Short mmCIF file of C-alpha atoms in Angstrom, two decimals:
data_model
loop_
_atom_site.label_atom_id
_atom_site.label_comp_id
_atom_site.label_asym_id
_atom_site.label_seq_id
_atom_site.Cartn_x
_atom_site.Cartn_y
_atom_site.Cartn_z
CA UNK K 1301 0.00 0.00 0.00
CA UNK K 1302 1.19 3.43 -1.36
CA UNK K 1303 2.13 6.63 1.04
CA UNK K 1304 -1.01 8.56 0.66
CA UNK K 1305 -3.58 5.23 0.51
CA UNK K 1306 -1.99 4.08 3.60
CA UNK K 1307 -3.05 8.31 4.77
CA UNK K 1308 -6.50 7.47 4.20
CA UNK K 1309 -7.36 4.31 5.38
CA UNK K 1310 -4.90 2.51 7.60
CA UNK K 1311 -6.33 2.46 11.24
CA UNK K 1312 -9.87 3.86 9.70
CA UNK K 1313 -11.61 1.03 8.81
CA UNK K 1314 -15.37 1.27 8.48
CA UNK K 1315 -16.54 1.14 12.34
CA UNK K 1316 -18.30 -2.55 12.57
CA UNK K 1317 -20.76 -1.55 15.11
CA UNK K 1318 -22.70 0.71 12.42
CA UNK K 1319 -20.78 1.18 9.33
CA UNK K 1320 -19.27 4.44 9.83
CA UNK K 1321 -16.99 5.24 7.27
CA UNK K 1322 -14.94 7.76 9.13
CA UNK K 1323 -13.70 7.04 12.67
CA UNK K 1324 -16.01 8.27 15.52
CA UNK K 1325 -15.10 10.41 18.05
CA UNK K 1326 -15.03 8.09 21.09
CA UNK K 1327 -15.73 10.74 24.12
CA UNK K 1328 -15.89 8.06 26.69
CA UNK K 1329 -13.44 8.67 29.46
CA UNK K 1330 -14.27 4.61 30.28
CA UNK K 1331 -15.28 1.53 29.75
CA UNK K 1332 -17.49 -1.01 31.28
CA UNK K 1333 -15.53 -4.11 32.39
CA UNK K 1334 -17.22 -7.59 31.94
CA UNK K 1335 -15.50 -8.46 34.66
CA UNK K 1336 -11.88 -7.71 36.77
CA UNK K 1337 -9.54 -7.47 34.02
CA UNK K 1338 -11.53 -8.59 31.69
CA UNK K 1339 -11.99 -5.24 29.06
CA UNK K 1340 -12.09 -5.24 24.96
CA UNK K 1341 -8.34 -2.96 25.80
CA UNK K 1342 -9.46 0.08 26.94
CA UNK K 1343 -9.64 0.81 30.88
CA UNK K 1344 -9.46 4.54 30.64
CA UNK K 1345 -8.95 6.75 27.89
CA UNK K 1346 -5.58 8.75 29.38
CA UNK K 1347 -4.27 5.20 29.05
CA UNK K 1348 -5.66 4.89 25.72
CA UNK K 1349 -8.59 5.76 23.38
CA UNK K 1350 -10.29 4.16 20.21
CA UNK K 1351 -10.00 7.40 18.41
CA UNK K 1352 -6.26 7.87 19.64
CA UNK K 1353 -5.61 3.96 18.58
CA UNK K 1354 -6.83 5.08 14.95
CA UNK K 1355 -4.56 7.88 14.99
CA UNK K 1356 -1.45 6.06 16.25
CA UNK K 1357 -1.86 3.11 13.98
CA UNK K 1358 -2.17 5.66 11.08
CA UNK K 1359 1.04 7.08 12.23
CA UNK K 1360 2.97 4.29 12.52
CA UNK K 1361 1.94 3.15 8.85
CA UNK K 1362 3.02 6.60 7.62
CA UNK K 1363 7.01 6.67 9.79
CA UNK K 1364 7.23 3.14 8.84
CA UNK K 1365 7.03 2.68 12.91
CA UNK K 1366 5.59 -0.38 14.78
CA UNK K 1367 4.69 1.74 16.82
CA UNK K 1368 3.22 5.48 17.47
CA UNK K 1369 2.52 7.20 20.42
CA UNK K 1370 0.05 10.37 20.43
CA UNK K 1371 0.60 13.41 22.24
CA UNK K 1372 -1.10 16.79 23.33
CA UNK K 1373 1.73 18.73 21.91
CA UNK K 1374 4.95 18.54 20.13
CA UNK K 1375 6.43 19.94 23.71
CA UNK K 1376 4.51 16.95 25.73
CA UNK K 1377 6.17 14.57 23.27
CA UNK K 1378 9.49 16.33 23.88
CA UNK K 1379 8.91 16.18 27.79
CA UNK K 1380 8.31 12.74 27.62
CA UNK K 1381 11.84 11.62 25.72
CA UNK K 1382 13.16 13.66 28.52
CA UNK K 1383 12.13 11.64 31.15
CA UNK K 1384 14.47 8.61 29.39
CA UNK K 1385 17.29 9.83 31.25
CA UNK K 1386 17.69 10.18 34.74
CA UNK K 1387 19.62 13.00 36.76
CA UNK K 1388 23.05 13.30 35.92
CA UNK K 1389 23.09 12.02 32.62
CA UNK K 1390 23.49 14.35 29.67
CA UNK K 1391 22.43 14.70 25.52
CA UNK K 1392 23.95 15.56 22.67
CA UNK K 1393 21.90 18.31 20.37
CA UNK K 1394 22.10 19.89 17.40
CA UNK K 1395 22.15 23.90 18.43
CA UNK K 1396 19.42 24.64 15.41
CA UNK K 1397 16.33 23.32 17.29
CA UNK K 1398 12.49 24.44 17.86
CA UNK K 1399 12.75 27.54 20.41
CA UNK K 1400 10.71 25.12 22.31
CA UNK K 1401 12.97 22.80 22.32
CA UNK K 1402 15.95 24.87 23.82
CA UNK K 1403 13.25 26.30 26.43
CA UNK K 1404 12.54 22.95 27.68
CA UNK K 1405 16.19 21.60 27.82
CA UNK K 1406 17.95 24.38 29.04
CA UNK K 1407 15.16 26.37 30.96
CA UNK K 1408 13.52 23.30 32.89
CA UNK K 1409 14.95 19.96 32.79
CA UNK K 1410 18.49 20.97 33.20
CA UNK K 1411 16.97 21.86 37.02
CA UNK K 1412 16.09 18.03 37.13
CA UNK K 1413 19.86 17.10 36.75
CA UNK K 1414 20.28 16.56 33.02
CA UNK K 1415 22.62 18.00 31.55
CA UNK K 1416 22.98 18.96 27.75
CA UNK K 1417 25.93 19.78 24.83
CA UNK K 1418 24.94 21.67 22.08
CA UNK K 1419 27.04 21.25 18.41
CA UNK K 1420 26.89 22.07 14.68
CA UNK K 1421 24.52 19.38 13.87
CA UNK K 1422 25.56 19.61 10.09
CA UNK K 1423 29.20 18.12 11.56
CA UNK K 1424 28.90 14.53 12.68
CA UNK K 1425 32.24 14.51 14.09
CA UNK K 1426 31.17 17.25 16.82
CA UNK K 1427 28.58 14.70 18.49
CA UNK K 1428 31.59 12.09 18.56
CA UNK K 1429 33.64 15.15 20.27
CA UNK K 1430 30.21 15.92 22.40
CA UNK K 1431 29.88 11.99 23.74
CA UNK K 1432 30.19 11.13 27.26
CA UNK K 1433 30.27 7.88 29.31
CA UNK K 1434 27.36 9.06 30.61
CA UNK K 1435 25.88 10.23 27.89
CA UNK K 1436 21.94 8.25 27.27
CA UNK K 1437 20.59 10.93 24.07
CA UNK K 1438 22.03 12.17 21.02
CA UNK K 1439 18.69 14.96 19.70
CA UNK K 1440 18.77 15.88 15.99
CA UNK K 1441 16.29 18.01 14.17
CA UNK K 1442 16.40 17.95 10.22
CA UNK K 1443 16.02 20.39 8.20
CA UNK K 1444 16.43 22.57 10.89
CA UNK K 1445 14.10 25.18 12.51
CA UNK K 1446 14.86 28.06 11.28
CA UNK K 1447 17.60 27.95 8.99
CA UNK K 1448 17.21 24.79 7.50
CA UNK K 1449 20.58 23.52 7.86
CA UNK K 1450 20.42 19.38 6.51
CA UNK K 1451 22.11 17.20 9.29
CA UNK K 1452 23.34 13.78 8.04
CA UNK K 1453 21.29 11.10 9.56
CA UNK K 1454 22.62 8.31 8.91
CA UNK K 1455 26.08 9.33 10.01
CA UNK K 1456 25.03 11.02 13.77
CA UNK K 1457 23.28 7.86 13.87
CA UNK K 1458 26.85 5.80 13.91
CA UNK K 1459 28.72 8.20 15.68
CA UNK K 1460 25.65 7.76 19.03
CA UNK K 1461 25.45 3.91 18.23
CA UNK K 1462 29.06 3.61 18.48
CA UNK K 1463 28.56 4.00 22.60
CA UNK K 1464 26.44 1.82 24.41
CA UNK K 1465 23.47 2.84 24.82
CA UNK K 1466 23.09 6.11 23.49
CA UNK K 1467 19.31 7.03 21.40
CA UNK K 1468 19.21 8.94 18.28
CA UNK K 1469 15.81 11.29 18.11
CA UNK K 1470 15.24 13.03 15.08
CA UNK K 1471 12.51 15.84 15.37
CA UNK K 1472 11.10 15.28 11.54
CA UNK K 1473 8.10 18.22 11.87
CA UNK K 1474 9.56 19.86 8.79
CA UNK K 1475 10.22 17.07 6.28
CA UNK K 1476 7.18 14.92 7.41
CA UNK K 1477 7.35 11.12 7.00
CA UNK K 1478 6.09 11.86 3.18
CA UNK K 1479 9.66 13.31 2.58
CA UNK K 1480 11.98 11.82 4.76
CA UNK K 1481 11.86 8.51 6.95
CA UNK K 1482 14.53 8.84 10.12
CA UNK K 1483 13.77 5.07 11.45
CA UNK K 1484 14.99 3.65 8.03
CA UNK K 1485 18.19 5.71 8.24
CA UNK K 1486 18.70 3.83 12.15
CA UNK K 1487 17.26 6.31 14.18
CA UNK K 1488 15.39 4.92 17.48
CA UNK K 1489 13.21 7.49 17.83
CA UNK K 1490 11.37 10.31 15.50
CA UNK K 1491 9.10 13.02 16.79
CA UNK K 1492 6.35 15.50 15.52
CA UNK K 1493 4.69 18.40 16.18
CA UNK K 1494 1.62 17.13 14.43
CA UNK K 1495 0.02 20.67 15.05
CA UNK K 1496 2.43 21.80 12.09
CA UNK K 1497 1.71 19.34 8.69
CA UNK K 1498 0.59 16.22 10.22
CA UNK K 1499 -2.85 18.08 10.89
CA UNK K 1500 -1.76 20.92 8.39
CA UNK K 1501 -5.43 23.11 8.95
CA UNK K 1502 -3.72 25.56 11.52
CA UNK K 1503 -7.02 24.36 13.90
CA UNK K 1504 -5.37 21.31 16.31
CA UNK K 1505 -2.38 20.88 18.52
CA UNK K 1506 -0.71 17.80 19.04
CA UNK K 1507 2.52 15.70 18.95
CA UNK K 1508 3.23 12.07 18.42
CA UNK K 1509 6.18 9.42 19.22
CA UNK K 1510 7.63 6.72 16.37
CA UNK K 1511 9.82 3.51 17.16
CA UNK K 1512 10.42 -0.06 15.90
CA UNK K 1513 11.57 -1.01 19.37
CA UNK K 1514 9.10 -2.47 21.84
CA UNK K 1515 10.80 -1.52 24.94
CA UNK K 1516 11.15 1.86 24.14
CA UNK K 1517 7.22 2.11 23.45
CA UNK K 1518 6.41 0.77 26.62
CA UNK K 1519 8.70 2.64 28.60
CA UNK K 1520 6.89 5.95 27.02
CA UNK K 1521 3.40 4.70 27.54
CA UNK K 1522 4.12 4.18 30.69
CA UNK K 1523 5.37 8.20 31.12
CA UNK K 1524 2.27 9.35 28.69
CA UNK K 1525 0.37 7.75 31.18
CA UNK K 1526 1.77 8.77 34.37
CA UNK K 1527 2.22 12.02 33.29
CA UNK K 1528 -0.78 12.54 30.85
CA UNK K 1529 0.07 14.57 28.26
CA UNK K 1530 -2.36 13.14 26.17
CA UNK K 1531 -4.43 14.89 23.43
CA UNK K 1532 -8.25 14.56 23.58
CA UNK K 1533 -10.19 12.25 21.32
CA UNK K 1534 -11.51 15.38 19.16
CA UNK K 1535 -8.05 16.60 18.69
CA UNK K 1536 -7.30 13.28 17.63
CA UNK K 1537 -10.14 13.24 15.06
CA UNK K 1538 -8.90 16.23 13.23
CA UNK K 1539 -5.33 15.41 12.87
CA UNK K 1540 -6.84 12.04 11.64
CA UNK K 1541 -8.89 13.97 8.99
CA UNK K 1542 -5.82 16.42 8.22
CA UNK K 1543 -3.48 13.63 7.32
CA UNK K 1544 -5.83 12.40 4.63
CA UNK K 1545 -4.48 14.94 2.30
CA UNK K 1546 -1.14 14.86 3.68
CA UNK K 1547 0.50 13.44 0.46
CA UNK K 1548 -1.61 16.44 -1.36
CA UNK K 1549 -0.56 19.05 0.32
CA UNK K 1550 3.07 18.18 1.01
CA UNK K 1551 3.27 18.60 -2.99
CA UNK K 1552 2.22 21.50 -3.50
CA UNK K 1553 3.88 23.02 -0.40
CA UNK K 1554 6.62 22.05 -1.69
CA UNK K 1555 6.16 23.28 -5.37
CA UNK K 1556 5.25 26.60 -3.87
CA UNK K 1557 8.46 26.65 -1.36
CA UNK K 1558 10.95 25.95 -4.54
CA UNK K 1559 9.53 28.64 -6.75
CA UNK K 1560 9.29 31.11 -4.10
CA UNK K 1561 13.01 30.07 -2.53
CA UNK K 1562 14.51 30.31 -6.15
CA UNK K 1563 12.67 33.78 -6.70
CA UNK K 1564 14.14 35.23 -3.50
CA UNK K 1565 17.61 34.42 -4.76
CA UNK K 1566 17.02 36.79 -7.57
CA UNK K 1567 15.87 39.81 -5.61
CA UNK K 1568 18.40 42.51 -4.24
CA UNK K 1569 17.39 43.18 -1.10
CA UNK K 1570 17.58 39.46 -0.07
CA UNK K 1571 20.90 38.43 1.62
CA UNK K 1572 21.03 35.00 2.21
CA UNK K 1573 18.22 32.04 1.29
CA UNK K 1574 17.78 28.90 3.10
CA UNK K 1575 16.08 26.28 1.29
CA UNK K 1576 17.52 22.62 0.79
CA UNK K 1577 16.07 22.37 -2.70
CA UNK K 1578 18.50 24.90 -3.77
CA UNK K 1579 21.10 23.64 -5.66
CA UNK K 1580 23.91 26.22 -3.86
CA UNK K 1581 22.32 25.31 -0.46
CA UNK K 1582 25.13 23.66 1.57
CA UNK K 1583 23.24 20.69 2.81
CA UNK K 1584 21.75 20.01 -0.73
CA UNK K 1585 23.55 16.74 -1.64
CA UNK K 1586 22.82 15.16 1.94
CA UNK K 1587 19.02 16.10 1.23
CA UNK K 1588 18.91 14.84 -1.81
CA UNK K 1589 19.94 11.24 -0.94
CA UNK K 1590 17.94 11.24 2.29
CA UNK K 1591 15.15 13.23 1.77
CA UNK K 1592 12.08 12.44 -0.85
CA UNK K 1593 11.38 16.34 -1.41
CA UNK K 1594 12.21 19.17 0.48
CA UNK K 1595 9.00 20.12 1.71
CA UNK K 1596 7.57 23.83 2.16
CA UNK K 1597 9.70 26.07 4.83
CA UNK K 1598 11.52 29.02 3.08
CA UNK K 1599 14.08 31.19 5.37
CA UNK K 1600 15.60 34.16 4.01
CA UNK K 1601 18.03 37.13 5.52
CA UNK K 1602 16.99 40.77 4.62
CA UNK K 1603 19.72 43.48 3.88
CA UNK K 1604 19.21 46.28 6.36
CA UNK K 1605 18.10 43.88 9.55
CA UNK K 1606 14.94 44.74 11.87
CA UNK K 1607 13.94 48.14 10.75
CA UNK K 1608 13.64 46.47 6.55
CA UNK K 1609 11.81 43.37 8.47
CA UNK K 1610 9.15 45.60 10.10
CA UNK K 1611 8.77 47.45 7.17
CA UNK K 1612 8.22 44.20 4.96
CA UNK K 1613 5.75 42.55 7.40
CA UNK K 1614 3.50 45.32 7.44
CA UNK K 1615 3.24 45.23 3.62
CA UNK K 1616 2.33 41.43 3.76
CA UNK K 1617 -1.34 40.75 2.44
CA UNK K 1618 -1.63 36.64 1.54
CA UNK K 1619 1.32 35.67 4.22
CA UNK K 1620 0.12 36.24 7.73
CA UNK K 1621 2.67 37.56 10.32
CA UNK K 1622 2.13 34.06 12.71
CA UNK K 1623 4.50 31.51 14.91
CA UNK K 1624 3.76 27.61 13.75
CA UNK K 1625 3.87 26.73 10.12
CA UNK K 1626 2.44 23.40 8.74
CA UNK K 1627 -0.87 25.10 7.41
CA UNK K 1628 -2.59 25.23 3.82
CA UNK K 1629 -2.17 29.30 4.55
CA UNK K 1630 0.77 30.87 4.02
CA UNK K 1631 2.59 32.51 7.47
CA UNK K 1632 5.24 34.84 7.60
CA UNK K 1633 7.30 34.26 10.94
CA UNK K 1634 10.21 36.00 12.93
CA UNK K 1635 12.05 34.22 14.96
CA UNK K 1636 14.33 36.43 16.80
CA UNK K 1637 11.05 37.64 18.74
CA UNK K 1638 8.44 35.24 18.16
CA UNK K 1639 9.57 31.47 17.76
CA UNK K 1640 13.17 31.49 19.21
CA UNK K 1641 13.20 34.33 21.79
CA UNK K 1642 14.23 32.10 24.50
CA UNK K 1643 17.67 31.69 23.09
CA UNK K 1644 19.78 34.19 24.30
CA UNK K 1645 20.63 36.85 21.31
CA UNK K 1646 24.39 35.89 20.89
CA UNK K 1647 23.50 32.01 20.34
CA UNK K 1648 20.59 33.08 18.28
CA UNK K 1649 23.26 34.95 15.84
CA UNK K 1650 25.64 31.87 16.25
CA UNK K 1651 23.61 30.04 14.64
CA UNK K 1652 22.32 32.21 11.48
CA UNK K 1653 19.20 33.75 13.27
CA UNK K 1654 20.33 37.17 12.75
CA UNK K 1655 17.91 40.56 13.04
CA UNK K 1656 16.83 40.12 9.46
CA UNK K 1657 16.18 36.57 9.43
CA UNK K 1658 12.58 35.74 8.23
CA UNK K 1659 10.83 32.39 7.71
CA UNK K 1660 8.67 31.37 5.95
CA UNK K 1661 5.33 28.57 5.78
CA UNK K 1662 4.88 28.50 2.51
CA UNK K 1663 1.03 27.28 2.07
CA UNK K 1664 -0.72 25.82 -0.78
CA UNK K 1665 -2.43 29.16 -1.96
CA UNK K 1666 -1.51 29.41 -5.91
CA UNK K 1667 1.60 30.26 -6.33
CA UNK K 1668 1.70 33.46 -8.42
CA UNK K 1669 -0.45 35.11 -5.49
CA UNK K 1670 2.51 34.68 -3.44
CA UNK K 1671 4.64 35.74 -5.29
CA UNK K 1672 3.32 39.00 -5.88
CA UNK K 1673 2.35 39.40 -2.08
CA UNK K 1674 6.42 39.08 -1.47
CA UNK K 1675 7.09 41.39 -4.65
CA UNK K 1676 4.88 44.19 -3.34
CA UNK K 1677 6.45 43.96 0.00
CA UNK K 1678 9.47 44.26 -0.85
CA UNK K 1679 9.13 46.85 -3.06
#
């Protein structure tokens, strides 16, 4: 079964109690027991839901997983791969992550006794430097968030398995399992914001968990559980119906993203462009032979810095000045303020997120409308 068959009906068979073609919403916080112990696998839906089931086993199908785990948020989904180590053990991660990300390693857990080393993900031999004995997590995100950098994942994944016991987690929000597929590359681990193009209507937030390995699952239901960052059967629903056109949309964003990228590179007010599809991007060959397409997030540097960036975003008409990305509209974002304000401003510029950096969600409106929204801008 095909990518975008497998969108649309694995885990959403008709329901046999009435012939429901789409999955019900299953609102039921629990279920009637025949007797102790003896239940048709649901107990109590933060342990697990029909509607969530549907989801997961959707998800898994799509990551090539055996197994998926469904979150509230991309950040619950985070918190839970956190709790994997215990205090005093440390991670590797590559410094060009989700804001979020950084918030919730460096701002909360590393209060809980973890401890974490940040490196140029797009250099494998920095996590080798990075590696401790007590090192338990090597965190990779690809392409990266917000400069789309293209870290090799394959190779971080042999530098962390060459240490006992060390997990790979690749954060694979941008490229989607449509364009890229971390497990089949070795990684143990790949996470989502599904709020972003998993559910791809700008309307539901969630997250969600992939893994071939059994123990690993478990070990994560059991936190989900414990901890409950679980989304709500609803929530569930709607990513369910947003991933139905998944293998649509992720076309066309991408279409959209490579005209608009190799436009940008023309105009003379534009510094730098960040877009993997672009044959002079740096990490272009390493996309190319792991990734299917290159998806629909355009970043792009502005000659002149904040005061040419406030003047631009004020001109914007189609592309709505918005954090998240993911939809079918078309969001103009900037991260120095909005996404990735919790980095400090001399990391920020470390790493390419400069006053003038702007990034872009490139929806699935027709192209030449963007195109002239960015023109007239920028005029």
């Amino acid at each position: 079964m095909k990518f975008a068959t497998k969108a649309i009906h694995v885990g959403q068979a008709p329901d046999p109690s009435t012939g429901s073609t789409i999955i019900p919403i299953h609102l039921s916080t629990t279920y009637t027991q025949a007797g102790i112990g003896q239940h048709k696998g649901f107990e109590y839906s933060r342990a697990g839901n029909p509607t969530r089931a549907a989801l997961e086993t959707c998800l898994a199908a799509l990551e090539g997983a055996q197994h998926a785990l469904a979150f509230g948020s991309g950040c619950a989904a985070t918190a839970a791969v956190t709790h994997l180590l215990k205090a005093g053990e440390h991670a590797v991660v590559s410094s060009e992550v989700y804001g979020g990300t950084y918030r919730l390693f460096e701002l909360l857990m590393k209060d809980h006794g973890l401890a974490f080393t940040w490196v140029r993900g797009t250099d494998p031999t920095a996590f080798a430097a990075a590696l401790r004995p007590n090192t338990r997590l090597v965190w990779i995100e690809t392409p990266t968030n917000p400069t789309l950098s293209v870290i090799d994942i394959q190779a971080v994944v042999e530098v962390a398995h060459g240490q006992s016991g060390v997990l790979t987690v690749v954060d694979n929000t941008f490229a989607t399992p449509y364009f890229q597929s971390p497990l089949a590359l070795g990684a143990d681990l790949v996470v989502h914001s599904s709020t972003k193009y998993l559910g791809g209507h700008s309307d539901v937030v969630g997250g969600c968990l992939m893994t071939n390995q059994q123990a690993l699952r478990d070990r994560l239901h059991f936190v989900q559980k414990s901890s409950g960052g679980v989304p709500s059967p609803f929530d569930c629903w709607l990513t369910l119906r947003g991933i139905k056109t998944l293998a649509l949309r992720m076309d066309r964003h991408h279409t959209n993203a490579s005209q608009i990228a190799t436009w940008l590179t023309a105009q003379s007010g534009v510094r730098t462009v960040y877009f993997p599809g672009l044959p002079t991007h740096p990490g272009h060959a390493v996309a190319t032979r792991q990734m299917r397409g290159f998806a629909g997030m355009v970043s792009f540097e502005l000659a002149g810095g904040r005061s040419t960036v406030e003047r631009m975003v004020t001109r914007l008409h189609t592309f709505a000045l918005a954090e998240s990305l993911g939809g079918v509209e078309s969001l103009c974002c900037y991260p120095a303020t909005m996404t990735h304000a919790a980095i400090p401003a001399k990391d920020r510029e470390a790493i390419g997120i400069t006053d003038g950096l702007l990034r872009l969600s490139v929806g699935i409106e027709d192209v030449d409308d963007l195109l002239a929204d960015l023109e007239q801008a920028l005029g």
